[in-house]
PDB file of C-alpha atoms and ligand atoms in Angstrom:
ATOM      1  CA  MET R  33      28.648  17.787  24.285  1.00 63.00           C
ATOM      2  CA  ASP R  34      25.446  18.856  27.068  1.00 82.00           C
ATOM      3  CA  ARG R  35      25.886  15.298  28.668  1.00 85.00           C
ATOM      4  CA  LEU R  36      30.024  16.184  28.935  1.00 92.00           C
ATOM      5  CA  ASN R  37      28.844  19.231  30.859  1.00 93.00           C
ATOM      6  CA  GLU R  38      26.789  16.828  33.505  1.00 94.00           C
ATOM      7  CA  ILE R  39      30.024  14.839  34.598  1.00 96.00           C
ATOM      8  CA  ARG R  40      31.329  18.353  35.129  1.00 95.00           C
ATOM      9  CA  ARG R  41      28.634  19.441  37.432  1.00 96.00           C
ATOM     10  CA  LYS R  42      28.997  16.024  39.258  1.00 96.00           C
ATOM     11  CA  LYS R  43      32.200  16.784  41.257  1.00 97.00           C
ATOM     12  CA  GLY R  44      31.907  16.303  44.697  1.00 92.00           C
ATOM     13  CA  LYS R  45      28.191  15.893  44.162  1.00 96.00           C
ATOM     14  CA  LYS R  46      27.706  12.102  43.016  1.00 97.00           C
ATOM     15  CA  LYS R  47      30.043   9.650  42.018  1.00 98.00           C
ATOM     16  CA  ILE R  48      30.824   9.160  38.139  1.00 98.00           C
ATOM     17  CA  ILE R  49      30.440   5.694  36.948  1.00 98.00           C
ATOM     18  CA  MET R  50      32.664   4.514  33.852  1.00 98.00           C
ATOM     19  CA  LEU R  51      33.164   0.816  32.331  1.00 99.00           C
ATOM     20  CA  THR R  52      35.015   0.051  29.333  1.00 98.00           C
ATOM     21  CA  ALA R  53      33.209  -1.341  26.200  1.00 98.00           C
ATOM     22  CA  TYR R  54      34.284  -2.816  23.542  1.00 98.00           C
ATOM     23  CA  ASP R  55      31.614  -4.314  21.335  1.00 98.00           C
ATOM     24  CA  TYR R  56      28.051  -3.997  20.703  1.00 98.00           C
ATOM     25  CA  GLN R  57      25.841  -5.823  23.071  1.00 98.00           C
ATOM     26  CA  MET R  58      27.697  -4.959  26.364  1.00 98.00           C
ATOM     27  CA  ALA R  59      27.460  -1.767  25.528  1.00 98.00           C
ATOM     28  CA  LYS R  60      23.587  -2.101  25.391  1.00 98.00           C
ATOM     29  CA  ILE R  61      23.618  -3.504  28.891  1.00 98.00           C
ATOM     30  CA  LEU R  62      26.043  -0.642  30.194  1.00 98.00           C
ATOM     31  CA  ASP R  63      23.288   1.385  27.903  1.00 98.00           C
ATOM     32  CA  GLU R  64      20.643  -0.555  29.643  1.00 98.00           C
ATOM     33  CA  VAL R  65      21.509  -0.009  33.942  1.00 98.00           C
ATOM     34  CA  GLY R  66      22.850   3.301  33.088  1.00 98.00           C
ATOM     35  CA  ILE R  67      26.076   4.591  33.715  1.00 98.00           C
ATOM     36  CA  ASP R  68      27.171   7.882  33.333  1.00 98.00           C
ATOM     37  CA  LEU R  69      30.166   7.343  30.736  1.00 98.00           C
ATOM     38  CA  ILE R  70      31.452   4.253  28.452  1.00 98.00           C
ATOM     39  CA  LEU R  71      35.438   3.819  28.171  1.00 99.00           C
ATOM     40  CA  VAL R  72      36.258   2.579  24.499  1.00 99.00           C
ATOM     41  CA  GLY R  73      39.660   1.597  25.770  1.00 98.00           C
ATOM     42  CA  ASP R  74      43.011   0.811  24.452  1.00 98.00           C
ATOM     43  CA  SER R  75      42.755  -1.788  26.775  1.00 98.00           C
ATOM     44  CA  LEU R  76      40.870  -3.333  23.944  1.00 98.00           C
ATOM     45  CA  GLY R  77      44.764  -4.674  22.857  1.00 98.00           C
ATOM     46  CA  MET R  78      44.668  -7.229  26.036  1.00 97.00           C
ATOM     47  CA  VAL R  79      40.969  -7.899  26.560  1.00 97.00           C
ATOM     48  CA  VAL R  80      40.380  -8.420  23.003  1.00 98.00           C
ATOM     49  CA  LEU R  81      42.807  -8.290  20.569  1.00 98.00           C
ATOM     50  CA  GLY R  82      45.228 -10.563  22.577  1.00 97.00           C
ATOM     51  CA  TYR R  83      48.064  -8.254  22.350  1.00 97.00           C
ATOM     52  CA  PRO R  84      50.824  -8.250  25.594  1.00 96.00           C
ATOM     53  CA  ASP R  85      50.011  -4.728  26.112  1.00 96.00           C
ATOM     54  CA  THR R  86      48.236  -1.644  24.821  1.00 97.00           C
ATOM     55  CA  ARG R  87      51.273  -0.678  22.164  1.00 97.00           C
ATOM     56  CA  SER R  88      50.143  -2.887  19.621  1.00 97.00           C
ATOM     57  CA  VAL R  89      46.817  -0.784  18.899  1.00 98.00           C
ATOM     58  CA  THR R  90      45.726   1.104  16.291  1.00 98.00           C
ATOM     59  CA  ILE R  91      43.765   3.890  15.168  1.00 98.00           C
ATOM     60  CA  GLN R  92      41.804   1.747  12.721  1.00 98.00           C
ATOM     61  CA  GLU R  93      41.468  -0.713  15.873  1.00 98.00           C
ATOM     62  CA  MET R  94      40.066   1.560  18.049  1.00 98.00           C
ATOM     63  CA  LEU R  95      37.672   3.372  15.694  1.00 98.00           C
ATOM     64  CA  HIS R  96      36.480   0.127  14.510  1.00 98.00           C
ATOM     65  CA  HIS R  97      35.430  -0.915  18.062  1.00 98.00           C
ATOM     66  CA  THR R  98      34.237   2.630  19.427  1.00 99.00           C
ATOM     67  CA  ARG R  99      31.758   2.396  15.701  1.00 98.00           C
ATOM     68  CA  ILE R 100      30.341  -0.728  17.102  1.00 98.00           C
ATOM     69  CA  VAL R 101      29.682   0.422  20.865  1.00 98.00           C
ATOM     70  CA  ALA R 102      28.135   3.663  19.869  1.00 98.00           C
ATOM     71  CA  LYS R 103      25.838   1.637  17.711  1.00 98.00           C
ATOM     72  CA  GLY R 104      24.892  -0.532  21.413  1.00 98.00           C
ATOM     73  CA  SER R 105      24.182   3.107  23.396  1.00 98.00           C
ATOM     74  CA  GLU R 106      21.738   4.738  23.064  1.00 97.00           C
ATOM     75  CA  ASN R 107      22.270   7.703  25.913  1.00 97.00           C
ATOM     76  CA  THR R 108      25.954   7.057  27.341  1.00 98.00           C
ATOM     77  CA  PRO R 109      28.097   8.945  26.541  1.00 98.00           C
ATOM     78  CA  ILE R 110      31.134   7.329  24.760  1.00 98.00           C
ATOM     79  CA  ILE R 111      34.562   8.267  25.326  1.00 98.00           C
ATOM     80  CA  GLY R 112      37.154   7.331  22.517  1.00 98.00           C
ATOM     81  CA  ASP R 113      40.772   6.736  23.453  1.00 98.00           C
ATOM     82  CA  MET R 114      43.491   7.802  21.842  1.00 98.00           C
ATOM     83  CA  PRO R 115      46.125   4.870  20.766  1.00 98.00           C
ATOM     84  CA  ILE R 116      49.394   5.330  21.158  1.00 98.00           C
ATOM     85  CA  ASN R 117      51.135   6.907  17.813  1.00 97.00           C
ATOM     86  CA  SER R 118      48.143   8.260  16.983  1.00 98.00           C
ATOM     87  CA  TYR R 119      48.219  11.889  18.243  1.00 98.00           C
ATOM     88  CA  ASN R 120      52.524  12.779  18.671  1.00 98.00           C
ATOM     89  CA  THR R 121      51.499  15.905  16.762  1.00 98.00           C
ATOM     90  CA  VAL R 122      48.880  18.243  17.211  1.00 98.00           C
ATOM     91  CA  GLU R 123      47.605  17.871  13.347  1.00 98.00           C
ATOM     92  CA  GLU R 124      47.628  14.307  13.709  1.00 98.00           C
ATOM     93  CA  ALA R 125      45.132  14.545  17.176  1.00 98.00           C
ATOM     94  CA  LEU R 126      43.642  16.733  15.903  1.00 98.00           C
ATOM     95  CA  THR R 127      42.460  14.378  12.467  1.00 98.00           C
ATOM     96  CA  ASN R 128      42.216  11.109  14.851  1.00 98.00           C
ATOM     97  CA  ALA R 129      40.623  12.713  17.354  1.00 98.00           C
ATOM     98  CA  LYS R 130      37.914  14.292  14.716  1.00 98.00           C
ATOM     99  CA  GLN R 131      37.855  10.483  13.206  1.00 98.00           C
ATOM    100  CA  PHE R 132      36.643   9.055  16.644  1.00 98.00           C
ATOM    101  CA  LEU R 133      33.714  11.449  17.165  1.00 98.00           C
ATOM    102  CA  GLU R 134      32.370  10.940  13.287  1.00 98.00           C
ATOM    103  CA  VAL R 135      32.128   7.175  14.723  1.00 98.00           C
ATOM    104  CA  GLY R 136      30.198   7.960  17.374  1.00 98.00           C
ATOM    105  CA  ALA R 137      32.286   9.024  20.414  1.00 98.00           C
ATOM    106  CA  HIS R 138      31.847  12.399  22.746  1.00 98.00           C
ATOM    107  CA  GLY R 139      34.940  12.923  23.506  1.00 98.00           C
ATOM    108  CA  VAL R 140      38.577  11.436  23.953  1.00 98.00           C
ATOM    109  CA  LYS R 141      41.099  10.228  26.165  1.00 98.00           C
ATOM    110  CA  ILE R 142      44.468  11.198  25.738  1.00 98.00           C
ATOM    111  CA  GLU R 143      47.307   9.468  28.510  1.00 98.00           C
ATOM    112  CA  GLY R 144      49.768  11.919  30.633  1.00 98.00           C
ATOM    113  CA  ASN R 145      50.977  15.634  30.688  1.00 97.00           C
ATOM    114  CA  LYS R 146      50.303  16.914  26.226  1.00 98.00           C
ATOM    115  CA  THR R 147      49.542  20.202  27.070  1.00 98.00           C
ATOM    116  CA  GLU R 148      49.837  21.293  23.481  1.00 98.00           C
ATOM    117  CA  VAL R 149      47.666  18.334  22.539  1.00 98.00           C
ATOM    118  CA  ILE R 150      45.345  19.108  24.524  1.00 98.00           C
ATOM    119  CA  LYS R 151      44.918  22.558  24.417  1.00 98.00           C
ATOM    120  CA  ALA R 152      44.666  22.014  20.232  1.00 98.00           C
ATOM    121  CA  LEU R 153      41.328  19.971  21.238  1.00 98.00           C
ATOM    122  CA  VAL R 154      39.691  21.822  23.178  1.00 98.00           C
ATOM    123  CA  ASP R 155      39.960  24.697  21.736  1.00 98.00           C
ATOM    124  CA  ASN R 156      38.720  22.638  18.481  1.00 98.00           C
ATOM    125  CA  GLY R 157      35.989  21.978  20.564  1.00 97.00           C
ATOM    126  CA  ILE R 158      37.160  18.248  20.975  1.00 98.00           C
ATOM    127  CA  PRO R 159      35.953  17.670  24.965  1.00 98.00           C
ATOM    128  CA  VAL R 160      39.058  15.936  26.207  1.00 98.00           C
ATOM    129  CA  MET R 161      39.518  13.313  29.077  1.00 98.00           C
ATOM    130  CA  GLY R 162      42.780  13.572  30.460  1.00 98.00           C
ATOM    131  CA  HIS R 163      44.940  10.355  32.036  1.00 98.00           C
ATOM    132  CA  ILE R 164      47.602  11.046  34.558  1.00 98.00           C
ATOM    133  CA  GLY R 165      49.413   8.468  37.214  1.00 98.00           C
ATOM    134  CA  LEU R 166      50.551   4.270  35.472  1.00 98.00           C
ATOM    135  CA  LEU R 167      50.195   5.183  32.152  1.00 98.00           C
ATOM    136  CA  PRO R 168      50.068   1.766  30.070  1.00 97.00           C
ATOM    137  CA  GLN R 169      51.141   3.475  26.713  1.00 98.00           C
ATOM    138  CA  THR R 170      54.956   4.686  27.552  1.00 96.00           C
ATOM    139  CA  ALA R 171      54.832   2.400  31.168  1.00 96.00           C
ATOM    140  CA  GLN R 172      57.993   0.474  31.382  1.00 91.00           C
ATOM    141  CA  SER R 173      56.315  -1.404  34.028  1.00 91.00           C
ATOM    142  CA  TYR R 174      52.635  -1.962  35.900  1.00 90.00           C
ATOM    143  CA  ARG R 175      53.415  -0.751  39.051  1.00 93.00           C
ATOM    144  CA  LEU R 176      52.263   1.929  41.558  1.00 96.00           C
ATOM    145  CA  ARG R 177      52.923   5.428  40.415  1.00 96.00           C
ATOM    146  CA  GLY R 178      53.667   8.483  42.581  1.00 97.00           C
ATOM    147  CA  ARG R 179      55.064   6.351  46.101  1.00 95.00           C
ATOM    148  CA  ASP R 180      57.814   8.379  46.430  1.00 96.00           C
ATOM    149  CA  ALA R 181      57.422  12.507  46.922  1.00 98.00           C
ATOM    150  CA  ASP R 182      58.715  13.377  43.545  1.00 98.00           C
ATOM    151  CA  GLU R 183      56.816  11.718  41.744  1.00 97.00           C
ATOM    152  CA  ALA R 184      53.964  12.240  43.060  1.00 98.00           C
ATOM    153  CA  GLN R 185      54.604  16.221  43.260  1.00 98.00           C
ATOM    154  CA  ARG R 186      55.068  15.186  39.563  1.00 98.00           C
ATOM    155  CA  ILE R 187      51.746  13.641  39.082  1.00 98.00           C
ATOM    156  CA  PHE R 188      50.225  16.348  40.851  1.00 98.00           C
ATOM    157  CA  ASP R 189      51.990  19.406  38.672  1.00 98.00           C
ATOM    158  CA  ASP R 190      50.517  17.360  35.348  1.00 98.00           C
ATOM    159  CA  ALA R 191      47.193  16.732  37.240  1.00 98.00           C
ATOM    160  CA  THR R 192      47.298  20.403  37.799  1.00 98.00           C
ATOM    161  CA  LYS R 193      48.613  21.777  34.371  1.00 98.00           C
ATOM    162  CA  ILE R 194      46.302  19.461  31.934  1.00 98.00           C
ATOM    163  CA  ASP R 195      43.178  20.747  34.094  1.00 98.00           C
ATOM    164  CA  LYS R 196      43.702  24.314  33.046  1.00 98.00           C
ATOM    165  CA  LEU R 197      43.258  23.447  30.011  1.00 98.00           C
ATOM    166  CA  ASN R 198      39.451  22.449  30.921  1.00 97.00           C
ATOM    167  CA  VAL R 199      39.692  18.775  30.297  1.00 98.00           C
ATOM    168  CA  PHE R 200      36.245  17.469  31.144  1.00 98.00           C
ATOM    169  CA  SER R 201      37.068  14.743  33.386  1.00 98.00           C
ATOM    170  CA  ILE R 202      41.195  13.078  34.720  1.00 98.00           C
ATOM    171  CA  VAL R 203      41.468   9.857  34.779  1.00 98.00           C
ATOM    172  CA  LEU R 204      43.766   8.678  38.146  1.00 98.00           C
ATOM    173  CA  GLU R 205      45.397   5.070  37.226  1.00 98.00           C
ATOM    174  CA  CYS R 206      47.301   3.096  40.333  1.00 98.00           C
ATOM    175  CA  ILE R 207      48.559   6.318  42.491  1.00 98.00           C
ATOM    176  CA  PRO R 208      48.070   5.538  46.545  1.00 98.00           C
ATOM    177  CA  GLU R 209      44.298   7.467  47.675  1.00 97.00           C
ATOM    178  CA  LEU R 210      46.374   9.692  49.402  1.00 98.00           C
ATOM    179  CA  LEU R 211      47.265  11.760  46.184  1.00 98.00           C
ATOM    180  CA  SER R 212      44.412  10.956  44.207  1.00 98.00           C
ATOM    181  CA  LYS R 213      42.329  12.921  47.493  1.00 98.00           C
ATOM    182  CA  ARG R 214      44.820  15.953  46.931  1.00 98.00           C
ATOM    183  CA  ILE R 215      44.488  16.227  43.286  1.00 98.00           C
ATOM    184  CA  THR R 216      40.496  15.501  43.995  1.00 98.00           C
ATOM    185  CA  ASP R 217      40.475  18.771  45.912  1.00 98.00           C
ATOM    186  CA  ALA R 218      43.231  20.769  43.901  1.00 98.00           C
ATOM    187  CA  VAL R 219      41.146  20.100  40.650  1.00 98.00           C
ATOM    188  CA  LYS R 220      37.859  21.493  39.424  1.00 98.00           C
ATOM    189  CA  ALA R 221      37.174  18.462  36.868  1.00 98.00           C
ATOM    190  CA  PRO R 222      36.528  15.527  37.972  1.00 98.00           C
ATOM    191  CA  THR R 223      38.816  12.783  38.963  1.00 98.00           C
ATOM    192  CA  ILE R 224      37.811   9.177  37.749  1.00 98.00           C
ATOM    193  CA  GLY R 225      40.011   6.617  39.387  1.00 98.00           C
ATOM    194  CA  ILE R 226      41.533   2.934  38.743  1.00 98.00           C
ATOM    195  CA  GLY R 227      43.520   1.936  41.502  1.00 98.00           C
ATOM    196  CA  ALA R 228      43.271   5.199  43.165  1.00 98.00           C
ATOM    197  CA  GLY R 229      41.225   5.296  46.545  1.00 98.00           C
ATOM    198  CA  ARG R 230      38.107   6.260  47.554  1.00 98.00           C
ATOM    199  CA  TYR R 231      38.595  10.089  47.596  1.00 98.00           C
ATOM    200  CA  CYS R 232      38.095  10.529  43.554  1.00 98.00           C
ATOM    201  CA  ASP R 233      35.259  11.822  42.117  1.00 98.00           C
ATOM    202  CA  GLY R 234      34.625   8.350  40.156  1.00 98.00           C
ATOM    203  CA  GLN R 235      35.727   5.214  39.578  1.00 98.00           C
ATOM    204  CA  VAL R 236      36.427   3.068  36.214  1.00 98.00           C
ATOM    205  CA  LEU R 237      37.278  -0.972  35.711  1.00 98.00           C
ATOM    206  CA  VAL R 238      37.927  -3.003  32.386  1.00 98.00           C
ATOM    207  CA  ILE R 239      34.990  -4.549  32.035  1.00 98.00           C
ATOM    208  CA  ASN R 240      36.795  -7.710  31.652  1.00 98.00           C
ATOM    209  CA  ASP R 241      38.069  -7.562  34.849  1.00 98.00           C
ATOM    210  CA  MET R 242      35.611  -6.597  37.024  1.00 98.00           C
ATOM    211  CA  LEU R 243      33.252  -9.728  35.741  1.00 98.00           C
ATOM    212  CA  GLY R 244      36.089 -11.987  35.652  1.00 98.00           C
ATOM    213  CA  LEU R 245      36.678 -13.113  32.340  1.00 97.00           C
ATOM    214  CA  ASP R 246      40.312 -13.818  32.603  1.00 95.00           C
ATOM    215  CA  LYS R 247      41.471 -17.012  35.009  1.00 93.00           C
ATOM    216  CA  ASN R 248      43.803 -14.276  36.422  1.00 91.00           C
ATOM    217  CA  ALA R 249      42.460 -12.158  39.627  1.00 86.00           C
ATOM    218  CA  GLY R 250      44.745  -9.483  37.869  1.00 89.00           C
ATOM    219  CA  PRO R 251      45.791  -5.997  40.032  1.00 94.00           C
ATOM    220  CA  LYS R 252      44.802  -5.413  43.469  1.00 95.00           C
ATOM    221  CA  TYR R 253      42.445  -2.657  42.982  1.00 97.00           C
ATOM    222  CA  VAL R 254      40.132  -5.128  40.433  1.00 97.00           C
ATOM    223  CA  LYS R 255      37.468  -6.212  42.637  1.00 98.00           C
ATOM    224  CA  ARG R 256      35.946  -9.055  40.870  1.00 97.00           C
ATOM    225  CA  TYR R 257      31.605  -8.417  40.826  1.00 98.00           C
ATOM    226  CA  ALA R 258      31.254 -11.349  38.473  1.00 98.00           C
ATOM    227  CA  ASN R 259      33.473 -15.209  37.623  1.00 97.00           C
ATOM    228  CA  LEU R 260      32.752 -15.277  34.557  1.00 98.00           C
ATOM    229  CA  ASN R 261      34.978 -17.179  33.156  1.00 98.00           C
ATOM    230  CA  GLU R 262      33.851 -20.416  35.120  1.00 98.00           C
ATOM    231  CA  THR R 263      30.635 -19.683  34.298  1.00 98.00           C
ATOM    232  CA  ILE R 264      31.497 -19.825  30.057  1.00 98.00           C
ATOM    233  CA  THR R 265      33.355 -22.644  30.898  1.00 98.00           C
ATOM    234  CA  LYS R 266      30.699 -24.637  32.834  1.00 98.00           C
ATOM    235  CA  ALA R 267      28.322 -23.260  29.880  1.00 98.00           C
ATOM    236  CA  ILE R 268      31.098 -24.893  26.966  1.00 98.00           C
ATOM    237  CA  THR R 269      31.233 -28.083  28.876  1.00 98.00           C
ATOM    238  CA  LYS R 270      27.599 -29.212  29.355  1.00 98.00           C
ATOM    239  CA  PHE R 271      26.950 -27.692  25.659  1.00 98.00           C
ATOM    240  CA  LYS R 272      30.049 -30.175  24.713  1.00 98.00           C
ATOM    241  CA  GLU R 273      28.848 -33.207  26.541  1.00 98.00           C
ATOM    242  CA  GLU R 274      25.093 -33.255  25.616  1.00 98.00           C
ATOM    243  CA  VAL R 275      26.226 -32.785  22.160  1.00 98.00           C
ATOM    244  CA  LEU R 276      28.443 -36.095  22.568  1.00 98.00           C
ATOM    245  CA  ASN R 277      26.033 -37.949  24.641  1.00 98.00           C
ATOM    246  CA  GLY R 278      22.932 -36.922  22.335  1.00 98.00           C
ATOM    247  CA  ASP R 279      20.545 -35.255  24.840  1.00 98.00           C
ATOM    248  CA  TYR R 280      21.146 -31.933  22.590  1.00 98.00           C
ATOM    249  CA  PRO R 281      19.057 -31.451  20.421  1.00 98.00           C
ATOM    250  CA  ASP R 282      16.233 -32.405  22.777  1.00 97.00           C
ATOM    251  CA  ARG R 283      12.682 -32.286  21.317  1.00 96.00           C
ATOM    252  CA  GLU R 284      11.809 -28.902  22.833  1.00 96.00           C
ATOM    253  CA  HIS R 285      14.903 -27.596  20.747  1.00 97.00           C
ATOM    254  CA  THR R 286      14.068 -28.714  17.174  1.00 97.00           C
ATOM    255  CA  TYR R 287      11.939 -27.947  15.022  1.00 97.00           C
ATOM    256  CA  HIS R 288       8.737 -30.442  13.989  1.00 94.00           C
ATOM    257  CA  GLY R 289       7.087 -30.519  10.192  1.00 85.00           C
TER     258      GLY R 289
HETATM  259  O1  KIV F  32      42.683   1.363  28.051  1.00 77.01           O
HETATM  260  C1  KIV F  32      42.231   1.418  29.220  1.00 77.01           C
HETATM  261  O2  KIV F  32      40.761   0.513  29.869  1.00 77.01           O
HETATM  262  C2  KIV F  32      41.840   2.896  30.461  1.00 77.01           C
HETATM  263  C3  KIV F  32      40.872   2.173  31.879  1.00 77.01           C
HETATM  264  C4  KIV F  32      42.739   1.622  32.218  1.00 77.01           C
HETATM  265  C5  KIV F  32      41.108   4.253  32.486  1.00 77.01           C
HETATM  266  O3  KIV F  32      42.644   3.822  30.020  1.00 77.01           O
END
């Protein structure tokens, strides 16, 4: 909780860095580098479980991955992404959010303007990260949101509504940067952008995207800081060749009795 209050205090002072993780080793690396937040996102569905979108992800899958991420992180607060159909009612939301905390999360993320649910969670001492703009759990298409004035106003209103409920931060996904500036200036919670431009209080990317694990470059906002797809492909191809031609295992990698 204290660590999430630190996130609030960073607003307007220091940029907030969040990345997703889905397993122990990646959580350990992120924790060692030192970032502000680890999100166990329901992007898990696409980048780890091979689903077409986030809509097939279950609460059990999210809890399993949150538990193993928590094992890898000593210092970095972990946010569990509440999957679709895990917060249809206040009762369901409370039960499931508590399970996230039990497996090691420090807070949960809720997509959209679910004011009743968010209020109940916050009133029960569960830190909530909001999520506004493109909402993958319900979106019919993955396109920029808030381009026209009406949609931009709806997104702005949603952000200010959930801000009043004391969410500790708000993810802004795929909206024009002038809209995210307007929201960032208007809300007291720090905003964390993904495809939302330069003016947010922090930035988040899906770790697999920024490490270039997929062959496809992904959406415009994704910057690939590595090309792990190429690195891994080369390493596996070399291993295959060396085993086939007898170069591996060599003397150095063999026990001698
Ligand atoms: O599931 C996820 O990874 C997310 C991020 C895109 C913010 O919600």
